[in-house]
mmCIF file of C-alpha atoms in Angstrom:
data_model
loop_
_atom_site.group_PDB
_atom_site.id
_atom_site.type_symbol
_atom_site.label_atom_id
_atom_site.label_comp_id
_atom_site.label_asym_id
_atom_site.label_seq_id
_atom_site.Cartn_x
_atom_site.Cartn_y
_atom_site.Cartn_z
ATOM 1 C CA UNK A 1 153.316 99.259 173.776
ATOM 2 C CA UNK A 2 152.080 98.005 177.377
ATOM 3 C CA UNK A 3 149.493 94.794 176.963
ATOM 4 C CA UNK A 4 145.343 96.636 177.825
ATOM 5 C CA UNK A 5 144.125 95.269 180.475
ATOM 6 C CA UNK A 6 140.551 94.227 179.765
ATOM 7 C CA UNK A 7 137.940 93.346 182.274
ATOM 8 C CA UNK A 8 134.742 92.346 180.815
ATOM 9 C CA UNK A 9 132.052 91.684 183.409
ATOM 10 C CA UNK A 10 131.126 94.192 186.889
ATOM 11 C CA UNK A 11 131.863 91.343 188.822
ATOM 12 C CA UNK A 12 135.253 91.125 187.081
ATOM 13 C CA UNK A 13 136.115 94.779 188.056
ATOM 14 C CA UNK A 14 134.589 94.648 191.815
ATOM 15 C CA UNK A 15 137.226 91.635 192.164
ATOM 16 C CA UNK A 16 140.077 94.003 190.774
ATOM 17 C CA UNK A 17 139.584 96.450 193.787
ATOM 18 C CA UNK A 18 138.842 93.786 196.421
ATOM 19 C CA UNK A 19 135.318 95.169 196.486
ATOM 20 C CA UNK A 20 132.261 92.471 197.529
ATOM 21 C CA UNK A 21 129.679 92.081 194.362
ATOM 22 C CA UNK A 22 126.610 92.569 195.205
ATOM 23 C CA UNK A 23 125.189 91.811 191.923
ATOM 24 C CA UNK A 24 126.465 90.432 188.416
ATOM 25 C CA UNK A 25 125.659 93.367 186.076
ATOM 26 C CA UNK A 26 125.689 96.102 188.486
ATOM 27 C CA UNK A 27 128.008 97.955 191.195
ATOM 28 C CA UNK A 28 128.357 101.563 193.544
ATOM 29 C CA UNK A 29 132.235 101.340 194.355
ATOM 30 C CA UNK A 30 133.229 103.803 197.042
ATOM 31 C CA UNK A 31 137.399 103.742 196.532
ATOM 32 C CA UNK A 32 138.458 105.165 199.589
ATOM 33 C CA UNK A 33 140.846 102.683 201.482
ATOM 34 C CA UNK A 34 140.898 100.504 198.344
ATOM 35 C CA UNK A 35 143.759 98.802 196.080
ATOM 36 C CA UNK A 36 143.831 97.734 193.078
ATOM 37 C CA UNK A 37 144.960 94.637 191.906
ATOM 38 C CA UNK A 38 147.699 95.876 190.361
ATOM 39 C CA UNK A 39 148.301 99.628 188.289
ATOM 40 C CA UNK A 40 147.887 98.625 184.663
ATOM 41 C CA UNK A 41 148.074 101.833 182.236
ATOM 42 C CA UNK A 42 145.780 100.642 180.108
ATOM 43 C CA UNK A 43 142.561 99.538 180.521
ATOM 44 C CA UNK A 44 139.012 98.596 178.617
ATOM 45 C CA UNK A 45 135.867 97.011 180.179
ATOM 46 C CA UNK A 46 132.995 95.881 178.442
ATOM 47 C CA UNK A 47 130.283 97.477 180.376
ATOM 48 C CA UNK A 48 129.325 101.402 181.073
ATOM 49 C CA UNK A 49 131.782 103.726 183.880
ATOM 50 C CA UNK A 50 131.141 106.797 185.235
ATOM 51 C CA UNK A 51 133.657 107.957 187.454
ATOM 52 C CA UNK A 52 133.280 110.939 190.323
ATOM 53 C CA UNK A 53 136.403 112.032 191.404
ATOM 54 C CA UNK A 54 136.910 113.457 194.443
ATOM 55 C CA UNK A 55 140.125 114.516 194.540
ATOM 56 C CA UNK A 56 143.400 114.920 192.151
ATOM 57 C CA UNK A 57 144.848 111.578 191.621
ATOM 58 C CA UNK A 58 146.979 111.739 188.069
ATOM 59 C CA UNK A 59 145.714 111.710 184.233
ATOM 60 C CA UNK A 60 143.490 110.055 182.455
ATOM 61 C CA UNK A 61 143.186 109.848 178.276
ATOM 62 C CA UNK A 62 140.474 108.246 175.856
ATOM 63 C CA UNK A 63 140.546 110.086 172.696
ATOM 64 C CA UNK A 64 143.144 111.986 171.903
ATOM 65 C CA UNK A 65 143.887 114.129 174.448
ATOM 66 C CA UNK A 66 144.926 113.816 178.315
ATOM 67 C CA UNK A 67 142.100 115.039 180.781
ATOM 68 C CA UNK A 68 144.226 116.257 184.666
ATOM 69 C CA UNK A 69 141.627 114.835 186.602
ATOM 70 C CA UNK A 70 140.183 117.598 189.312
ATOM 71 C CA UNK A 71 137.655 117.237 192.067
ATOM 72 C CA UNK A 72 134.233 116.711 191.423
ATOM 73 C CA UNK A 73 134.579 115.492 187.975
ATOM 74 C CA UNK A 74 132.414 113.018 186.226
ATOM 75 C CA UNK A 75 134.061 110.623 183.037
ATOM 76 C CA UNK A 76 131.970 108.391 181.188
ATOM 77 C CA UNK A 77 133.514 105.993 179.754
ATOM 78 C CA UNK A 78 131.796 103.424 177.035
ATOM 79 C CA UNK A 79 132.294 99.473 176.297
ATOM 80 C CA UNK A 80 135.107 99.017 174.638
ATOM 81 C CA UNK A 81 136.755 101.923 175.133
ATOM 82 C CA UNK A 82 140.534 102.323 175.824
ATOM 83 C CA UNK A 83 141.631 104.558 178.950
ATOM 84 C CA UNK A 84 145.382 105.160 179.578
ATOM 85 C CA UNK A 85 145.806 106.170 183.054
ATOM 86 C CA UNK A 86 148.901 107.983 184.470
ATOM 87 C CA UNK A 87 148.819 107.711 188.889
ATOM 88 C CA UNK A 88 150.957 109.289 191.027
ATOM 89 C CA UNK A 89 153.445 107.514 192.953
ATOM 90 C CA UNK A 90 151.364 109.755 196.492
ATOM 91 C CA UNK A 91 147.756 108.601 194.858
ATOM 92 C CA UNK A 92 145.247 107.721 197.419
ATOM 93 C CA UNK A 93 141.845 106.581 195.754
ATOM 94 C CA UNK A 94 138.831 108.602 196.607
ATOM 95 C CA UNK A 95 135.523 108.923 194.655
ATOM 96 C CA UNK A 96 132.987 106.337 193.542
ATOM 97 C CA UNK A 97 132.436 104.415 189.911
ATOM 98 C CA UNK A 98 128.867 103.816 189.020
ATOM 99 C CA UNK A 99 129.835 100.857 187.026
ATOM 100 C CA UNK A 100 126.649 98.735 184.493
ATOM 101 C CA UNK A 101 126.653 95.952 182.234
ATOM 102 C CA UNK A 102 124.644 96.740 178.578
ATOM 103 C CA UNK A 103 122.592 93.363 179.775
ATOM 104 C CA UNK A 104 120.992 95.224 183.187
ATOM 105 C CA UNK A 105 119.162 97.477 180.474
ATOM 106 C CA UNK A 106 118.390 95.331 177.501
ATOM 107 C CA UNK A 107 114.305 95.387 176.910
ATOM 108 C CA UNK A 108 114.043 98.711 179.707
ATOM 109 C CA UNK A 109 113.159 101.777 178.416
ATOM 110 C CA UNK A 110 116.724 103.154 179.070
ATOM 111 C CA UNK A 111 117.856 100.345 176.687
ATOM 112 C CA UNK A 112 116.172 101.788 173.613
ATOM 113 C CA UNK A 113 118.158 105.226 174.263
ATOM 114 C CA UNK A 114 120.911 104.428 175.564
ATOM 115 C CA UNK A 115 122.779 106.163 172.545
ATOM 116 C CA UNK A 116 120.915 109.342 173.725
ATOM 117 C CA UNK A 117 123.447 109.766 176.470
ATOM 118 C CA UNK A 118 125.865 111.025 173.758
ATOM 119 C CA UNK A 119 128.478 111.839 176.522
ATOM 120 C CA UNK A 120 129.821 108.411 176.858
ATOM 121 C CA UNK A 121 131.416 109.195 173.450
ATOM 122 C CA UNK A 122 133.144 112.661 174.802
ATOM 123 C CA UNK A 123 136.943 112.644 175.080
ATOM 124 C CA UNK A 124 138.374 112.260 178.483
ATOM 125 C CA UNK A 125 139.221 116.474 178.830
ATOM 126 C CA UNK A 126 135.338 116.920 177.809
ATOM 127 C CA UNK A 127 134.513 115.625 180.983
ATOM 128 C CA UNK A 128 131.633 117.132 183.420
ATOM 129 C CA UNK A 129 132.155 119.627 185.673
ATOM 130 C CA UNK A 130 130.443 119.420 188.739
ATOM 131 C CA UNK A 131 128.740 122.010 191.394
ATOM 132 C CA UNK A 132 128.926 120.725 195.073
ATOM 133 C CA UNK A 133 125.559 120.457 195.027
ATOM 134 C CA UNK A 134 125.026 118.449 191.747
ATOM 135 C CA UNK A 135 128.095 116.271 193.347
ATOM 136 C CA UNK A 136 125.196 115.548 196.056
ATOM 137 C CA UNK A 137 122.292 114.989 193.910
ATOM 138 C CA UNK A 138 124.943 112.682 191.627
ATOM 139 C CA UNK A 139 125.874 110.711 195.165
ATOM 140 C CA UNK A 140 121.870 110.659 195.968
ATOM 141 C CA UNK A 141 121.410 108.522 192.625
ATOM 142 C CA UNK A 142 124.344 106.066 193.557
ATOM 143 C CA UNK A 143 122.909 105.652 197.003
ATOM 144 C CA UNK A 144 119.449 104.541 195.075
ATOM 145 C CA UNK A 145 120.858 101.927 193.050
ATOM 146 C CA UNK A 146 123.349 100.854 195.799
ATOM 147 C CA UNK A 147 120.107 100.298 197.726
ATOM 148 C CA UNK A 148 118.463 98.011 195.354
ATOM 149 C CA UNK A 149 121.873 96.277 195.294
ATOM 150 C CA UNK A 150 122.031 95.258 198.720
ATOM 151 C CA UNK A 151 118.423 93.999 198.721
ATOM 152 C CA UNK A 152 119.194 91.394 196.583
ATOM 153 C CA UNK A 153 118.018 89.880 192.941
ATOM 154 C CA UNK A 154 114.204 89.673 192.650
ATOM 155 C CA UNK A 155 111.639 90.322 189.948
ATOM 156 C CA UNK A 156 111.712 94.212 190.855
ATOM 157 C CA UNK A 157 115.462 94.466 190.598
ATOM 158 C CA UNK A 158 115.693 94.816 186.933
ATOM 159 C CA UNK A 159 113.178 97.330 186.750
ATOM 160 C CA UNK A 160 114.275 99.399 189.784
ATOM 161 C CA UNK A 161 118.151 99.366 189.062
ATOM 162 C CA UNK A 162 117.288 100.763 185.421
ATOM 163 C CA UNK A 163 115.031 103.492 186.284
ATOM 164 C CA UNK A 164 117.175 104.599 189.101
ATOM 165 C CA UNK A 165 120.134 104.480 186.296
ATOM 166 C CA UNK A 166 118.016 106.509 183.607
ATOM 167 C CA UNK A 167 117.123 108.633 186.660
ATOM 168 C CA UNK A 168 120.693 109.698 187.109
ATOM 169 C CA UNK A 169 121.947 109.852 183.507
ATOM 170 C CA UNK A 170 119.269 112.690 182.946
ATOM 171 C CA UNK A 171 120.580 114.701 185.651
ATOM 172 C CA UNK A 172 123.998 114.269 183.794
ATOM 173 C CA UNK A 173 122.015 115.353 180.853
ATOM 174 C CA UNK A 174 121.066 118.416 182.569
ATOM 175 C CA UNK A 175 124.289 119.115 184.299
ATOM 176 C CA UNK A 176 125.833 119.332 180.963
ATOM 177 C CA UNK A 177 123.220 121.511 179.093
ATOM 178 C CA UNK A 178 124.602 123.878 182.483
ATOM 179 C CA UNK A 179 128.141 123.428 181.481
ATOM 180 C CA UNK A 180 127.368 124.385 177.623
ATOM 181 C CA UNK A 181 126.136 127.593 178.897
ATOM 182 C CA UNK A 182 128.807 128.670 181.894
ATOM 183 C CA UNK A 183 131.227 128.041 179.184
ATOM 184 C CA UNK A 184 129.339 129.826 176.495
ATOM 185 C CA UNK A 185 132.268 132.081 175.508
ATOM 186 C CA UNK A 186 134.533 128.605 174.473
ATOM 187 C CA UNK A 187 131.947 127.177 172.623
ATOM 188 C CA UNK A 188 131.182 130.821 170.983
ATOM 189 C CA UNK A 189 134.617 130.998 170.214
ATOM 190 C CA UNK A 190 134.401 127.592 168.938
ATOM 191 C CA UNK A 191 131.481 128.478 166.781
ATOM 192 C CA UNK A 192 133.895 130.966 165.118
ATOM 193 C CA UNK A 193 136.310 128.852 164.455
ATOM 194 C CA UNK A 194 134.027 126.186 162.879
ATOM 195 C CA UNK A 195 132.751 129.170 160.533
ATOM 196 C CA UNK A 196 136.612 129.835 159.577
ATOM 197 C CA UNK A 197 137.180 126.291 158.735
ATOM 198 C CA UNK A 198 134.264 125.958 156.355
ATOM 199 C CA UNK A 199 135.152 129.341 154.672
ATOM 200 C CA UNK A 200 138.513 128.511 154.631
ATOM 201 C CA UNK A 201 137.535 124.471 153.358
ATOM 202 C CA UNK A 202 135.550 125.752 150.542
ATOM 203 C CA UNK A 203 137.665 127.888 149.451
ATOM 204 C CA UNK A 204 140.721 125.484 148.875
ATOM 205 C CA UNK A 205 140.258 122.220 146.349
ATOM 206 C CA UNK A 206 138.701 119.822 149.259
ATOM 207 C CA UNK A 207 135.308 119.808 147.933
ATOM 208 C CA UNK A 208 136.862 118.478 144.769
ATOM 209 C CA UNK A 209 138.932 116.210 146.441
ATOM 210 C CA UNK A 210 137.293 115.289 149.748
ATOM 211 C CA UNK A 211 133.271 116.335 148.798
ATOM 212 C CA UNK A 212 130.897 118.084 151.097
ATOM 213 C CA UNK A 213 132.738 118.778 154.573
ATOM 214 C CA UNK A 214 131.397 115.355 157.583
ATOM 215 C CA UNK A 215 130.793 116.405 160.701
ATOM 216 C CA UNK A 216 133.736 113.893 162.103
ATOM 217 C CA UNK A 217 136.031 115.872 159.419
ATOM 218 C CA UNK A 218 135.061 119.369 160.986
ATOM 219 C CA UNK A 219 135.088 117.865 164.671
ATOM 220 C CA UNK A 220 138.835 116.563 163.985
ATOM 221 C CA UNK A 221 139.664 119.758 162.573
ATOM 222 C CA UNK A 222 138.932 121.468 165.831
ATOM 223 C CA UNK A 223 140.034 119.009 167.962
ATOM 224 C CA UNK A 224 136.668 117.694 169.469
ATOM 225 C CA UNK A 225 134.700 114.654 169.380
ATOM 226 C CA UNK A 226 132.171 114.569 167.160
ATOM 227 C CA UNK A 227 129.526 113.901 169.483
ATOM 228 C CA UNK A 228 130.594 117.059 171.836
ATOM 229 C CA UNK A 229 131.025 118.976 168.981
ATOM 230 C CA UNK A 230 127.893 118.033 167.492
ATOM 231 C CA UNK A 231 126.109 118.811 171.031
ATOM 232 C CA UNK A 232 127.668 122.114 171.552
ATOM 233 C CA UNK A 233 126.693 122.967 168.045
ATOM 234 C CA UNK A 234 123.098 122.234 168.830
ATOM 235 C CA UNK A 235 123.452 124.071 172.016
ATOM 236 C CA UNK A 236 124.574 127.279 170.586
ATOM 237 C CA UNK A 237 122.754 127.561 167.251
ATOM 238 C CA UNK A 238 119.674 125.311 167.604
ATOM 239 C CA UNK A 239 120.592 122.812 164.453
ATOM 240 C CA UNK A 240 122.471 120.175 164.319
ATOM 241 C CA UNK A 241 125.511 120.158 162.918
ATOM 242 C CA UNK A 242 124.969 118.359 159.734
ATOM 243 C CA UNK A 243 122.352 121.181 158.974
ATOM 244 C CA UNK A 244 124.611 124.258 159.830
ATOM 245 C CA UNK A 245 127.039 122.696 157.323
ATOM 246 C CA UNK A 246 123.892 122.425 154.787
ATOM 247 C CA UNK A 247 122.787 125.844 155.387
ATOM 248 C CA UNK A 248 126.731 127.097 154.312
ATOM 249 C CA UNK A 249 126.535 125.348 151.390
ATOM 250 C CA UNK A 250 123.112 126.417 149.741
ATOM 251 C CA UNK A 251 123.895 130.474 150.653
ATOM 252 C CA UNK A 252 127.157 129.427 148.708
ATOM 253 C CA UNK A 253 124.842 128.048 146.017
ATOM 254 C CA UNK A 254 122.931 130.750 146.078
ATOM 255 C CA UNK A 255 125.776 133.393 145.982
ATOM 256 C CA UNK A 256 127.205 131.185 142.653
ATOM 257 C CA UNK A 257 123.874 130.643 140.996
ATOM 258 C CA UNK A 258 124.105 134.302 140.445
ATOM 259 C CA UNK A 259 127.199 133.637 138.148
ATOM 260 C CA UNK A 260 125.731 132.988 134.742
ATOM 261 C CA UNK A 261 129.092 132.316 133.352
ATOM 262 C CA UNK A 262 129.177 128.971 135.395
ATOM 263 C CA UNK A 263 126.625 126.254 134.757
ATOM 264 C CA UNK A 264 124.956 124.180 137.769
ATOM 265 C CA UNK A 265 126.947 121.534 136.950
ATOM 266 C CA UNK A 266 130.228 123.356 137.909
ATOM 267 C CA UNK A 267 128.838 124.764 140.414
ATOM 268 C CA UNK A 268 127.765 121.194 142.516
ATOM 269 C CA UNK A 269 131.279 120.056 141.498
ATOM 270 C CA UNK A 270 133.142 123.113 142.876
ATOM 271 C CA UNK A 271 130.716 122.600 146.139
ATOM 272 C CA UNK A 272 131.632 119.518 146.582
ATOM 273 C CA UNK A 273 128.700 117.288 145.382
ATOM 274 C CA UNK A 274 129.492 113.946 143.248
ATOM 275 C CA UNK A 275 126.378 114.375 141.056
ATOM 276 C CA UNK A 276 124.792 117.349 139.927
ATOM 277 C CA UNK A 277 120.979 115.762 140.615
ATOM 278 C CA UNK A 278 121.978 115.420 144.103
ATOM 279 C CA UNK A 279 123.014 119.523 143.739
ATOM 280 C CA UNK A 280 119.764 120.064 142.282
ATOM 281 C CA UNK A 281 117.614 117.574 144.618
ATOM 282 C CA UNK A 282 119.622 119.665 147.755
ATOM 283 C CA UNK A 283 118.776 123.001 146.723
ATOM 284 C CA UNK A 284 115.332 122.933 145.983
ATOM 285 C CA UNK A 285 114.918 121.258 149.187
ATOM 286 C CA UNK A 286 116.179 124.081 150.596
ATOM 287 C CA UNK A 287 115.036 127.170 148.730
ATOM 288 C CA UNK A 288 111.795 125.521 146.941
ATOM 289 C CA UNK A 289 113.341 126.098 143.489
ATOM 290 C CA UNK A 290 115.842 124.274 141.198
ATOM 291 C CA UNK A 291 118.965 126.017 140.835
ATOM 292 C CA UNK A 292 117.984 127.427 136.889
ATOM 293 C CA UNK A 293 114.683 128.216 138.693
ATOM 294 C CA UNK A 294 116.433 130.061 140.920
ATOM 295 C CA UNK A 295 118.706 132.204 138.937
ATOM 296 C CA UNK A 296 115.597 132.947 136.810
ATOM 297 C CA UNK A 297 114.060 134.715 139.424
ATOM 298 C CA UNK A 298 116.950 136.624 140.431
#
């Protein structure tokens, strides 16, 4: 397997495309007429990338699966993460990176939630999308914080650089809640599919064997990451994940309680649950009655 190359700092990586630094934890690259130091297939860097393509210039992967880059296409990428990239032998960069050190937003605002900005754990064909026009409010943002770059380092800097940051991660919020609804009929579809796995799950021995169904099981399962999947959930069905799964398995409960032949401790076995209290503690949670409480009434 081919050596990653890792780059850890923003200066580091403004170096690897002959690019001037303007500052040590920040940088705007604009990669037309650039070269890289040389074409390594594997790469990791230790601070934040986002990536706007602007044209078709080969494959990229982080995850699982192989994203065919397009134009106007945004990839966020996180710290530590490994990218393979394929380039073809005709590839002429074009596009920008937005490229920013963890340690530009420690004590900000933006660095208490960063983890918000679930997208930088997406796989590489979950990418965004991008309207010409968002492509111009996205280049708007880099031309802020490009600004404050070329001012140079004083006390506003910090401050500035982070808002402007937050500032354009939002609009990448937004521009995604967009691309969850053009694409409503995928995610629907995916939706479906996510109801046929559970049926399907609790109706085999994996509650026995595995217990109650994770959210990174079901997101594997349908070939997602789990923080897409667990957005798109959200998206189309107003819970989270975690809680659809819930909600499947108490109108399950509910559907067995009914049994009288079973007692509740086969029942939170059978469901997947590795105590019966925790069965018991669930349900009544959820239904404001114990399970015998329940099947009382009924």
């Amino acid at each position: 397997m081919e050596k990653i190359l890792r780059i850890d700092n923003v200066s580091g990586h403004d170096a690897f495309y002959h690019q001037e630094n303007l500052h040590p934890l920040v940088s705007i690259i604009n990669f037309e007429g650039t070269t890289p130091e040389v074409y390594a297939s594997r790469m990791s860097f230790g601070f934040y990338a986002v990536y706007l393509k602007d044209v078709r210039c080969g494959d990229i992967k982080y995850g699982r699966h192989t994203y065919d880059y397009q134009d106007r296409t945004l990839v966020f990428v996180a710290p530590g993460q490994i990218i393979n990239v394929s380039i073809d032998t005709d590839y002429k960069p074009q596009g920008f990176a937005l490229l920013f050190h963890p340690d530009i937003i420690h004590g900000t605002p933006l660095g208490k939630h960063i983890d918000d900005y679930t997208f930088f754990a997406y796989e590489s064909r979950e990418a965004l999308h991008l309207s010409e026009k968002e492509r111009r409010i996205v280049l708007d943002c880099f031309s802020k914080i490009k600004y404050e770059l070329e001012q140079g380092i004083d006390k506003h800097s910090k401050k500035l650089i982070a808002a402007n940051l937050e500032l354009f991660l939002n609009y990448c919020v937004r521009f995604y809640d967009r691309q969850f609804i053009t694409r409503s009929d995928a995610h629907k579809s995916n939706i479906e599919r996510f109801e046929n796995l559970l049926k399907d799950y609790f109706h085999s021995d994996k509650p026995q064997t595995i217990g109650l169904p994770a959210v990174t099981y079901c997101a594997e399962q349908l070939h997602l990451s789990p923080n897409y999947f667990g957005d798109m959930v959200k998206k189309e069905t107003g819970k989270t994940a975690m809680e659809y799964i819930q909600l499947k398995v108490m109108d399950l409960a509910k559907e067995r309680i009914l049994d009288i032949s079973r007692s509740v401790s086969e029942i939170a076995y059978e469901l997947g649950f590795k105590y019966p209290q925790h069965f018991t503690r669930a349900f009544k949670k959820s239904t404001g009655y114990t399970p015998n409480e329940y099947r009382s009434l009924n």
